[in-house]
Short mmCIF file of C-alpha atoms in Angstrom, two decimals:
data_model
loop_
_atom_site.label_atom_id
_atom_site.label_comp_id
_atom_site.label_asym_id
_atom_site.label_seq_id
_atom_site.Cartn_x
_atom_site.Cartn_y
_atom_site.Cartn_z
CA MET A 1031 5.87 48.58 -64.53
CA THR A 1032 2.97 50.53 -65.63
CA ARG A 1033 0.35 51.63 -62.73
CA GLN A 1034 -2.28 49.51 -64.41
CA HIS A 1035 -0.03 46.92 -64.70
CA ARG A 1036 0.59 47.35 -61.12
CA GLY A 1037 -3.75 47.11 -60.32
CA MET A 1038 -3.83 44.34 -62.19
CA LYS A 1039 -0.83 42.70 -59.92
CA THR A 1040 -2.20 44.05 -56.77
CA ARG A 1041 -6.33 42.97 -57.30
CA HIS A 1042 -5.02 39.45 -58.77
CA LEU A 1043 -3.08 39.30 -56.01
CA ILE A 1044 -5.59 40.30 -53.65
CA VAL A 1045 -8.58 37.91 -55.48
CA ARG A 1046 -5.79 35.13 -54.42
CA THR A 1047 -5.82 35.73 -50.97
CA ALA A 1048 -8.97 35.80 -50.46
CA ALA A 1049 -9.46 32.66 -52.04
CA GLU A 1050 -7.07 30.48 -49.67
CA VAL A 1051 -9.27 32.06 -46.42
CA PHE A 1052 -12.26 31.41 -47.91
CA CYS A 1053 -11.15 28.65 -49.02
CA GLU A 1054 -10.00 27.45 -45.73
CA ARG A 1055 -12.68 29.89 -43.72
CA GLY A 1056 -15.34 29.73 -45.51
CA TYR A 1057 -16.99 33.31 -46.66
CA HIS A 1058 -19.04 33.30 -42.97
CA GLY A 1059 -15.70 32.55 -40.96
CA THR A 1060 -13.81 34.88 -43.09
CA SER A 1061 -12.92 38.93 -42.68
CA THR A 1062 -10.91 41.24 -44.59
CA THR A 1063 -8.34 42.11 -42.26
CA GLU A 1064 -7.02 38.39 -42.03
CA ILE A 1065 -6.85 38.52 -45.79
CA LEU A 1066 -4.83 42.36 -45.61
CA THR A 1067 -2.11 40.41 -43.58
CA ARG A 1068 -1.90 37.37 -45.27
CA SER A 1069 -1.37 39.59 -48.44
CA HIS A 1070 0.43 42.75 -46.74
CA LEU A 1071 -1.25 45.66 -48.89
CA THR A 1072 -3.40 48.57 -47.01
CA ARG A 1073 -7.64 48.69 -46.48
CA GLY A 1074 -7.63 51.24 -49.41
CA ALA A 1075 -5.71 49.36 -51.86
CA LEU A 1076 -8.39 46.18 -50.69
CA TYR A 1077 -11.46 49.18 -51.29
CA PHE A 1078 -9.90 51.19 -54.22
CA HIS A 1079 -10.54 47.55 -56.14
CA PHE A 1080 -13.73 45.91 -54.37
CA ASP A 1081 -16.66 47.60 -52.12
CA SER A 1082 -16.99 44.50 -50.20
CA LYS A 1083 -16.35 41.65 -49.19
CA GLN A 1084 -19.14 40.01 -50.44
CA GLN A 1085 -18.26 41.29 -54.06
CA LEU A 1086 -14.78 39.82 -53.46
CA ALA A 1087 -16.85 36.79 -53.00
CA GLU A 1088 -18.45 37.68 -55.67
CA THR A 1089 -15.57 38.31 -58.19
CA VAL A 1090 -13.62 34.32 -56.83
CA ALA A 1091 -17.12 32.61 -57.32
CA THR A 1092 -17.79 33.46 -60.33
CA VAL A 1093 -16.38 31.34 -63.20
CA PRO A 1094 -14.81 31.86 -66.53
CA ALA A 1095 -17.30 30.19 -68.92
CA GLU A 1096 -14.70 27.80 -71.12
CA LEU A 1097 -14.03 25.69 -68.49
CA PHE A 1098 -17.09 24.52 -68.48
CA VAL A 1099 -16.96 23.32 -71.84
CA PRO A 1100 -15.81 19.36 -72.49
CA PRO A 1101 -13.85 18.17 -75.71
CA ASP A 1102 -14.72 16.73 -78.52
CA GLY A 1103 -14.31 13.09 -79.29
CA PRO A 1104 -16.09 10.36 -80.91
CA VAL A 1105 -17.10 8.87 -77.86
CA VAL A 1106 -19.11 10.48 -75.55
CA LEU A 1107 -18.13 8.87 -71.49
CA GLN A 1108 -14.30 9.64 -72.58
CA CYS A 1109 -14.78 13.10 -73.11
CA LEU A 1110 -16.97 12.88 -69.88
CA VAL A 1111 -14.21 11.38 -68.21
CA ASP A 1112 -11.66 13.07 -70.27
CA PHE A 1113 -13.43 16.61 -69.18
CA SER A 1114 -13.99 15.49 -64.88
CA LEU A 1115 -10.48 14.74 -64.68
CA ALA A 1116 -9.15 18.00 -66.06
CA HIS A 1117 -12.05 19.37 -63.95
CA ALA A 1118 -10.11 18.26 -60.08
CA ASP A 1119 -6.77 18.71 -62.07
CA ARG A 1120 -7.89 22.26 -61.88
CA LEU A 1121 -9.50 22.29 -58.82
CA ALA A 1122 -5.94 20.71 -57.21
CA THR A 1123 -3.92 23.26 -58.50
CA ASP A 1124 -6.14 26.45 -58.66
CA VAL A 1125 -6.93 28.34 -55.07
CA VAL A 1126 -9.58 30.65 -56.64
CA LEU A 1127 -11.43 27.52 -59.17
CA ARG A 1128 -11.72 25.70 -54.95
CA ALA A 1129 -13.36 28.61 -53.57
CA SER A 1130 -15.57 29.06 -55.66
CA MET A 1131 -16.20 25.47 -55.42
CA ARG A 1132 -16.41 26.06 -51.37
CA LEU A 1133 -18.68 29.27 -52.17
CA SER A 1134 -20.97 27.49 -54.28
CA ALA A 1135 -21.44 24.59 -51.83
CA GLU A 1136 -22.00 27.44 -49.01
CA HIS A 1137 -26.01 27.42 -48.08
CA GLY A 1138 -26.37 31.35 -46.57
CA SER A 1139 -22.69 32.98 -47.63
CA GLY A 1140 -23.50 36.14 -48.97
CA CYS A 1141 -22.59 35.28 -52.62
CA SER A 1142 -25.20 32.81 -52.88
CA GLN A 1143 -26.98 33.55 -56.88
CA ASP A 1144 -23.52 34.42 -58.31
CA ALA A 1145 -21.56 31.35 -56.64
CA ALA A 1146 -24.29 28.76 -57.26
CA LEU A 1147 -22.73 29.64 -60.85
CA HIS A 1148 -19.66 26.67 -60.28
CA GLU A 1149 -21.88 23.91 -58.69
CA VAL A 1150 -24.69 24.61 -61.21
CA LYS A 1151 -22.92 24.10 -64.44
CA LEU A 1152 -20.63 21.67 -63.65
CA ARG A 1153 -23.83 19.67 -62.48
CA ALA A 1154 -25.17 20.81 -66.41
CA VAL A 1155 -22.15 19.61 -68.15
CA LEU A 1156 -22.39 15.81 -66.37
CA LEU A 1157 -25.63 15.77 -66.95
CA ARG A 1158 -25.60 16.82 -70.67
CA LEU A 1159 -22.52 14.21 -71.52
CA LEU A 1160 -24.66 11.43 -69.44
CA GLN A 1161 -27.66 11.84 -71.51
CA GLN A 1162 -25.93 12.40 -74.72
CA ALA A 1163 -23.85 8.89 -73.97
CA HIS A 1164 -27.42 7.38 -73.49
CA SER A 1165 -28.63 8.40 -76.58
CA ALA A 1166 -25.82 6.46 -78.27
CA GLY A 1167 -26.43 3.23 -76.69
CA GLU A 1168 -22.64 4.10 -74.25
CA LEU A 1169 -24.97 2.88 -71.29
CA VAL A 1170 -25.85 -0.62 -70.21
CA PRO A 1171 -29.15 -0.71 -69.01
CA GLY A 1172 -30.73 0.89 -65.81
CA ALA A 1173 -27.31 2.95 -65.59
CA ASP A 1174 -29.19 5.94 -65.47
CA PRO A 1175 -27.94 9.28 -66.35
CA LEU A 1176 -29.31 11.57 -63.79
CA GLU A 1177 -28.04 9.42 -61.27
CA VAL A 1178 -24.55 9.09 -62.03
CA THR A 1179 -24.62 13.26 -62.20
CA ASP A 1180 -25.76 12.48 -58.09
CA VAL A 1181 -22.78 9.73 -57.46
CA LEU A 1182 -20.20 12.48 -59.63
CA MET A 1183 -21.71 15.63 -57.85
CA GLY A 1184 -21.13 14.22 -54.69
CA PHE A 1185 -16.56 13.80 -55.38
CA PHE A 1186 -16.77 16.94 -56.75
CA THR A 1187 -18.30 18.97 -53.57
CA ASN A 1188 -17.03 16.86 -51.18
CA VAL A 1189 -13.45 18.59 -52.34
CA GLN A 1190 -14.38 21.56 -50.13
CA PRO A 1191 -14.01 20.40 -46.77
CA TYR A 1192 -10.88 17.98 -47.34
CA TRP A 1193 -9.22 19.59 -49.79
CA ALA A 1194 -8.54 23.25 -48.92
CA LYS A 1195 -4.80 22.67 -48.88
CA THR A 1196 -3.75 19.56 -50.06
CA THR A 1197 -5.01 18.71 -53.35
CA ALA A 1198 -2.50 16.21 -54.56
CA ASP A 1199 -4.37 13.56 -55.11
CA LEU A 1200 -7.90 14.82 -56.54
CA THR A 1201 -7.75 13.30 -60.15
CA HIS A 1202 -6.76 9.30 -58.22
CA ARG A 1203 -8.89 9.62 -56.47
CA LEU A 1204 -11.16 10.56 -59.01
CA ALA A 1205 -9.43 8.11 -61.12
CA THR A 1206 -10.26 5.26 -58.26
CA LEU A 1207 -13.58 6.27 -58.40
CA TRP A 1208 -14.58 5.62 -61.83
CA ARG A 1209 -12.25 2.36 -62.24
CA TYR A 1210 -15.51 1.55 -59.46
CA LEU A 1211 -18.42 2.97 -61.44
CA LEU A 1212 -17.84 2.47 -64.97
CA PRO A 1213 -18.24 -0.71 -65.14
CA SER A 1214 -21.83 -0.23 -63.71
CA ILE A 1215 -22.19 2.72 -66.66
CA ALA A 1216 -20.36 1.81 -69.50
CA THR A 1217 -21.19 -1.26 -72.15
CA ALA A 1218 -19.25 -4.51 -72.28
CA GLU A 1219 -18.40 -3.72 -75.85
CA LEU A 1220 -16.98 -0.10 -74.71
CA LEU A 1221 -15.81 -0.34 -71.32
CA PRO A 1222 -11.36 -1.74 -72.57
CA ARG A 1223 -11.80 0.87 -74.93
CA LEU A 1224 -12.13 3.66 -72.09
CA ARG A 1225 -8.97 5.86 -70.23
CA LEU A 1226 -8.66 6.68 -67.05
CA HIS A 1227 -5.67 8.85 -68.16
CA PRO A 1228 -5.81 11.54 -70.22
CA GLY A 1229 -3.66 11.97 -73.73
CA PRO A 1230 -4.38 12.49 -76.85
CA ALA A 1231 -3.61 8.76 -77.83
CA PRO A 1232 -6.29 6.09 -76.88
CA GLN A 1233 -4.59 3.94 -74.54
CA PRO A 1234 -5.68 0.11 -72.83
CA ALA A 1235 -7.39 1.30 -69.21
CA ARG A 1236 -5.29 0.47 -66.20
CA PRO A 1237 -6.28 -3.23 -65.26
CA GLY A 1238 -8.88 -2.58 -62.17
CA PRO A 1239 -11.79 -4.13 -60.26
CA GLY A 1240 -14.27 -2.85 -63.25
CA GLU A 1241 -12.44 -5.46 -65.70
CA GLU A 1242 -11.36 -7.96 -62.65
CA ALA A 1243 -15.21 -7.76 -61.52
CA THR A 1244 -16.39 -8.48 -65.25
CA VAL A 1245 -14.32 -11.91 -65.83
CA ALA A 1246 -15.66 -12.87 -62.36
CA MET A 1247 -18.83 -12.89 -63.30
CA SER A 1248 -18.80 -14.31 -66.84
CA GLY A 1249 -16.95 -16.61 -65.52
CA SER A 1250 -19.33 -17.62 -62.96
CA VAL A 1251 -22.41 -17.57 -65.65
CA GLY A 1252 -20.62 -19.41 -68.57
CA MET B 254 -39.68 19.34 -12.54
CA THR B 255 -36.67 18.75 -10.52
CA ARG B 256 -33.90 21.19 -10.72
CA GLN B 257 -31.17 18.72 -11.91
CA HIS B 258 -33.69 18.04 -14.40
CA ARG B 259 -34.05 21.61 -15.41
CA GLY B 260 -30.68 21.71 -15.71
CA MET B 261 -30.13 18.93 -18.04
CA LYS B 262 -33.16 20.07 -20.15
CA THR B 263 -31.37 23.66 -20.87
CA ARG B 264 -28.00 21.52 -21.44
CA HIS B 265 -29.52 19.24 -23.84
CA LEU B 266 -30.55 22.97 -25.46
CA ILE B 267 -27.74 24.86 -25.56
CA VAL B 268 -25.83 21.84 -27.10
CA ARG B 269 -29.09 20.64 -29.77
CA THR B 270 -28.83 24.59 -30.68
CA ALA B 271 -25.25 25.01 -31.32
CA ALA B 272 -25.17 21.93 -33.53
CA GLU B 273 -27.22 23.64 -35.30
CA VAL B 274 -25.73 26.63 -36.10
CA PHE B 275 -22.24 24.39 -36.09
CA CYS B 276 -24.42 23.13 -38.90
CA GLU B 277 -25.01 26.01 -41.23
CA ARG B 278 -21.85 28.10 -40.44
CA GLY B 279 -19.33 26.15 -39.23
CA TYR B 280 -16.97 26.64 -35.80
CA HIS B 281 -15.01 29.62 -37.43
CA GLY B 282 -18.89 31.36 -38.11
CA THR B 283 -20.69 30.17 -35.30
CA SER B 284 -21.51 32.88 -32.76
CA THR B 285 -22.03 31.79 -29.09
CA THR B 286 -24.64 35.30 -29.28
CA GLU B 287 -26.16 33.00 -32.06
CA ILE B 288 -26.86 29.97 -30.07
CA LEU B 289 -28.74 32.26 -27.38
CA THR B 290 -30.82 34.48 -29.14
CA ARG B 291 -31.81 30.95 -31.23
CA SER B 292 -31.90 29.10 -28.14
CA HIS B 293 -33.90 32.30 -25.81
CA LEU B 294 -31.02 31.87 -23.34
CA THR B 295 -28.80 33.63 -21.10
CA ARG B 296 -25.13 34.21 -21.31
CA GLY B 297 -25.10 33.48 -17.34
CA ALA B 298 -27.01 29.69 -18.52
CA LEU B 299 -24.60 28.83 -20.90
CA TYR B 300 -21.35 29.26 -18.90
CA PHE B 301 -23.21 27.72 -16.42
CA HIS B 302 -22.74 24.40 -18.17
CA PHE B 303 -19.84 25.47 -20.64
CA ASP B 304 -16.92 27.41 -19.80
CA SER B 305 -16.12 28.30 -24.03
CA LYS B 306 -17.04 27.91 -27.32
CA GLN B 307 -14.45 25.69 -27.98
CA GLN B 308 -15.96 23.00 -24.92
CA LEU B 309 -19.49 23.15 -26.59
CA ALA B 310 -17.93 22.20 -30.36
CA GLU B 311 -15.61 19.53 -28.82
CA THR B 312 -18.68 18.18 -26.42
CA VAL B 313 -21.13 18.55 -30.39
CA ALA B 314 -18.32 16.76 -31.74
CA THR B 315 -18.20 13.87 -29.40
CA VAL B 316 -20.00 10.59 -30.63
CA PRO B 317 -21.10 8.05 -28.18
CA ALA B 318 -18.48 4.78 -29.19
CA GLU B 319 -22.15 2.14 -29.30
CA LEU B 320 -22.54 4.40 -33.17
CA PHE B 321 -19.62 2.23 -34.01
CA VAL B 322 -20.65 -0.63 -33.97
CA PRO B 323 -22.11 -2.21 -36.99
CA PRO B 324 -24.56 -5.55 -36.94
CA ASP B 325 -23.30 -8.78 -36.30
CA GLY B 326 -24.58 -11.28 -39.68
CA PRO B 327 -23.12 -13.99 -41.95
CA VAL B 328 -22.19 -11.43 -44.71
CA VAL B 329 -20.37 -9.01 -44.47
CA LEU B 330 -20.93 -7.43 -47.25
CA GLN B 331 -24.09 -7.13 -45.71
CA CYS B 332 -22.98 -6.35 -42.56
CA LEU B 333 -21.19 -3.08 -43.94
CA VAL B 334 -24.45 -2.38 -46.46
CA ASP B 335 -27.04 -1.97 -43.30
CA PHE B 336 -24.29 -0.49 -40.98
CA SER B 337 -23.50 2.41 -43.90
CA LEU B 338 -27.23 2.83 -44.79
CA ALA B 339 -27.89 3.16 -40.82
CA HIS B 340 -25.25 6.00 -39.99
CA ALA B 341 -26.45 8.30 -42.83
CA ASP B 342 -29.88 7.85 -41.88
CA ARG B 343 -28.70 8.87 -38.59
CA LEU B 344 -26.49 11.71 -39.46
CA ALA B 345 -30.44 12.84 -41.28
CA THR B 346 -32.38 13.17 -38.99
CA ASP B 347 -29.82 13.93 -36.02
CA VAL B 348 -28.10 17.29 -36.51
CA VAL B 349 -25.93 16.45 -33.65
CA LEU B 350 -24.24 13.82 -35.24
CA ARG B 351 -24.14 16.02 -38.54
CA ALA B 352 -22.10 19.04 -37.31
CA SER B 353 -19.74 16.45 -35.25
CA MET B 354 -19.28 15.59 -38.47
CA ARG B 355 -19.03 18.78 -40.33
CA LEU B 356 -16.36 19.72 -36.84
CA SER B 357 -14.59 16.65 -37.99
CA ALA B 358 -13.45 17.52 -40.92
CA GLU B 359 -13.07 21.22 -40.81
CA HIS B 360 -9.30 22.05 -40.48
CA GLY B 361 -8.51 24.63 -38.09
CA SER B 362 -11.74 24.09 -36.22
CA GLY B 363 -10.75 24.96 -32.25
CA CYS B 364 -11.90 21.46 -31.02
CA SER B 365 -9.63 19.71 -34.53
CA GLN B 366 -8.42 16.96 -31.92
CA ASP B 367 -11.84 15.56 -30.67
CA ALA B 368 -13.40 16.22 -33.22
CA ALA B 369 -11.27 13.93 -35.80
CA LEU B 370 -13.02 11.91 -34.01
CA HIS B 371 -16.52 10.92 -35.74
CA GLU B 372 -14.42 10.25 -39.22
CA VAL B 373 -11.54 8.60 -37.83
CA LYS B 374 -13.97 6.19 -35.41
CA LEU B 375 -16.53 5.78 -39.00
CA ARG B 376 -12.96 5.33 -41.64
CA ALA B 377 -12.14 3.08 -39.40
CA VAL B 378 -15.14 0.84 -39.25
CA LEU B 379 -15.67 0.82 -42.84
CA LEU B 380 -12.24 -0.32 -43.51
CA ARG B 381 -11.87 -3.62 -41.03
CA LEU B 382 -15.19 -4.73 -42.54
CA LEU B 383 -13.99 -4.78 -45.78
CA GLN B 384 -10.62 -6.40 -44.61
CA GLN B 385 -13.33 -8.60 -43.45
CA ALA B 386 -14.68 -9.71 -46.38
CA HIS B 387 -12.21 -9.64 -48.32
CA SER B 388 -11.00 -11.91 -46.58
CA ALA B 389 -14.63 -14.02 -46.78
CA GLY B 390 -14.07 -14.48 -50.13
CA GLU B 391 -16.38 -11.67 -50.47
CA LEU B 392 -14.81 -9.42 -52.68
CA VAL B 393 -13.67 -9.69 -56.36
CA PRO B 394 -10.00 -9.66 -56.94
CA GLY B 395 -8.81 -6.62 -57.84
CA ALA B 396 -11.49 -4.70 -55.35
CA ASP B 397 -9.80 -2.86 -52.74
CA PRO B 398 -10.70 -2.41 -49.28
CA LEU B 399 -9.03 0.90 -48.78
CA GLU B 400 -10.20 2.36 -52.12
CA VAL B 401 -13.53 1.32 -51.77
CA THR B 402 -13.15 2.91 -48.61
CA ASP B 403 -12.14 6.18 -49.68
CA VAL B 404 -14.89 6.20 -52.22
CA LEU B 405 -17.68 5.32 -48.93
CA MET B 406 -15.51 7.81 -47.25
CA GLY B 407 -15.81 10.36 -49.23
CA PHE B 408 -19.68 10.32 -49.59
CA PHE B 409 -20.04 10.98 -45.52
CA THR B 410 -17.69 13.76 -45.79
CA ASN B 411 -19.51 15.10 -48.46
CA VAL B 412 -22.70 15.14 -45.98
CA GLN B 413 -21.34 18.40 -44.47
CA PRO B 414 -21.62 21.45 -47.15
CA TYR B 415 -25.07 20.34 -48.48
CA TRP B 416 -27.44 18.65 -45.65
CA ALA B 417 -26.68 21.54 -42.91
CA LYS B 418 -30.80 21.74 -43.29
CA THR B 419 -32.80 18.81 -45.85
CA THR B 420 -30.98 15.59 -45.14
CA ALA B 421 -34.22 13.25 -46.29
CA ASP B 422 -32.56 12.32 -49.36
CA LEU B 423 -29.11 11.03 -48.15
CA THR B 424 -29.91 8.00 -47.39
CA HIS B 425 -31.37 7.23 -50.54
CA ARG B 426 -28.66 8.89 -52.14
CA LEU B 427 -26.35 6.41 -50.40
CA ALA B 428 -29.07 3.55 -51.93
CA THR B 429 -28.16 5.10 -55.09
CA LEU B 430 -24.05 5.32 -54.82
CA TRP B 431 -23.86 1.49 -53.69
CA ARG B 432 -26.02 -0.25 -56.52
CA TYR B 433 -22.98 1.53 -58.77
CA LEU B 434 -20.58 0.15 -57.04
CA LEU B 435 -21.55 -3.26 -55.68
CA PRO B 436 -21.41 -5.05 -59.22
CA SER B 437 -17.31 -3.97 -58.83
CA ILE B 438 -16.75 -5.37 -55.32
CA ALA B 439 -19.12 -8.30 -54.54
CA THR B 440 -18.21 -11.49 -56.06
CA ALA B 441 -21.06 -12.70 -58.61
CA GLU B 442 -22.40 -15.06 -56.40
CA LEU B 443 -23.49 -13.11 -53.18
CA LEU B 444 -24.31 -9.93 -55.41
CA PRO B 445 -27.71 -11.09 -55.83
CA ARG B 446 -28.66 -11.92 -52.18
CA LEU B 447 -26.73 -8.59 -51.09
CA ARG B 448 -30.07 -6.41 -50.42
CA LEU B 449 -30.23 -2.12 -50.30
CA HIS B 450 -32.88 -1.78 -47.82
CA PRO B 451 -32.36 -2.50 -44.08
CA GLY B 452 -34.55 -4.97 -42.09
CA PRO B 453 -34.20 -8.47 -40.86
CA ALA B 454 -35.54 -10.79 -43.39
CA PRO B 455 -33.66 -11.11 -46.79
CA GLN B 456 -35.01 -10.46 -49.53
CA PRO B 457 -33.64 -10.28 -53.39
CA ALA B 458 -31.36 -6.45 -54.48
CA ARG B 459 -33.94 -4.37 -56.02
CA PRO B 460 -33.17 -4.68 -59.51
CA GLY B 461 -30.75 -1.72 -60.57
CA PRO B 462 -27.55 -1.32 -62.87
CA GLY B 463 -25.18 -3.73 -60.79
CA GLU B 464 -27.60 -6.68 -61.93
CA GLU B 465 -28.64 -5.71 -65.51
CA ALA B 466 -24.50 -4.33 -66.34
CA THR B 467 -23.77 -8.06 -65.00
CA VAL B 468 -26.59 -9.50 -67.49
CA ALA B 469 -24.81 -7.06 -70.49
CA MET B 470 -21.03 -8.99 -70.23
CA SER B 471 -22.10 -11.43 -69.47
CA GLY B 472 -24.32 -11.90 -72.98
CA SER B 473 -21.26 -10.60 -74.50
CA VAL B 474 -18.61 -12.59 -73.68
CA GLY B 475 -20.61 -15.82 -73.86
#
């Protein structure tokens, strides 16, 4: 292993351990001492790579731009559903991404400016897709792109207090939320074609309250 | 002012100031020094009333039982909507209640046992009302009381990172969420009778995506 390779490994270890502590305790509750204890590194090793706790938090908080690129497809709402579920899945499995979300939501954290990136970028992607779905005639009248974005962001920012350690059901929870939201958002023509499981081949949507509600409502009107 | 009265005033000031700091910085980020600086009290005054930061947090975290008693009424779903909006409104205006929510959501906080009360009790009330609504035939088939409780709890626990200081739109946001959820939950007969504004006199529900979705869906089926 070359010295450069060892250096990169150490840097990754520091970032990952810092992310774990930020996730559990937030910016103010995190000490570099705790990071050193958990990573079994010396203070010298940490300060070789990072100037301060703040610089470390800014590194953790900066999310790669490609994570905010939604998939392409003929139905915009499906792209939105797929993107949101994939993002939830990444949050469930990637502690650094989860920490960036927590730092992003934390007012008064030492890296508030950079940390706002995750939340601001995620909101921008969701809103843009909903506006495109609206333009494409995929939304029912009255479904407001801004309001739906707020509801979805409520879900994503809620990751922070709850899933500091165990996030196994995060994607499942978002799929549940979508099942209850889609009947208020998607047109009746589109609704049965939307699927809540990622994958290339379109499948019929899982039977949920949305569809059954549709049937019940139609029945009572007719 | 009697000595006893002065003592109670000081105790309230400590609890309120502690709640403000807990709200902003969480349990680990809060120091008694910060509480003293903000409240302009001496360390002696604080330790006359409380043994430790932990005991102070436990006091903040303990929510009066009457706050978890929902209103009574002929329609259970309406009682649920009213209770949830009133609780959101109290969270928006009462920093001590908000702090109890944050401490409740914080794993590893020094008062995790007592602090769990707020979240556990709130979840229990919501679930019980949804189960009662289910038994009363107010829910569409497929609307699951446990799932809807999870969605609502997602909203309430989300209070913590976002509304540490400004919570003016909290009730409005919950009303928005309800407008998108109710069409997937309430029967077609009940839906138009539900209202999202608290008050004794029943009013027609505010026109929202739910109702317009119903119309669009019925139209396409008929």
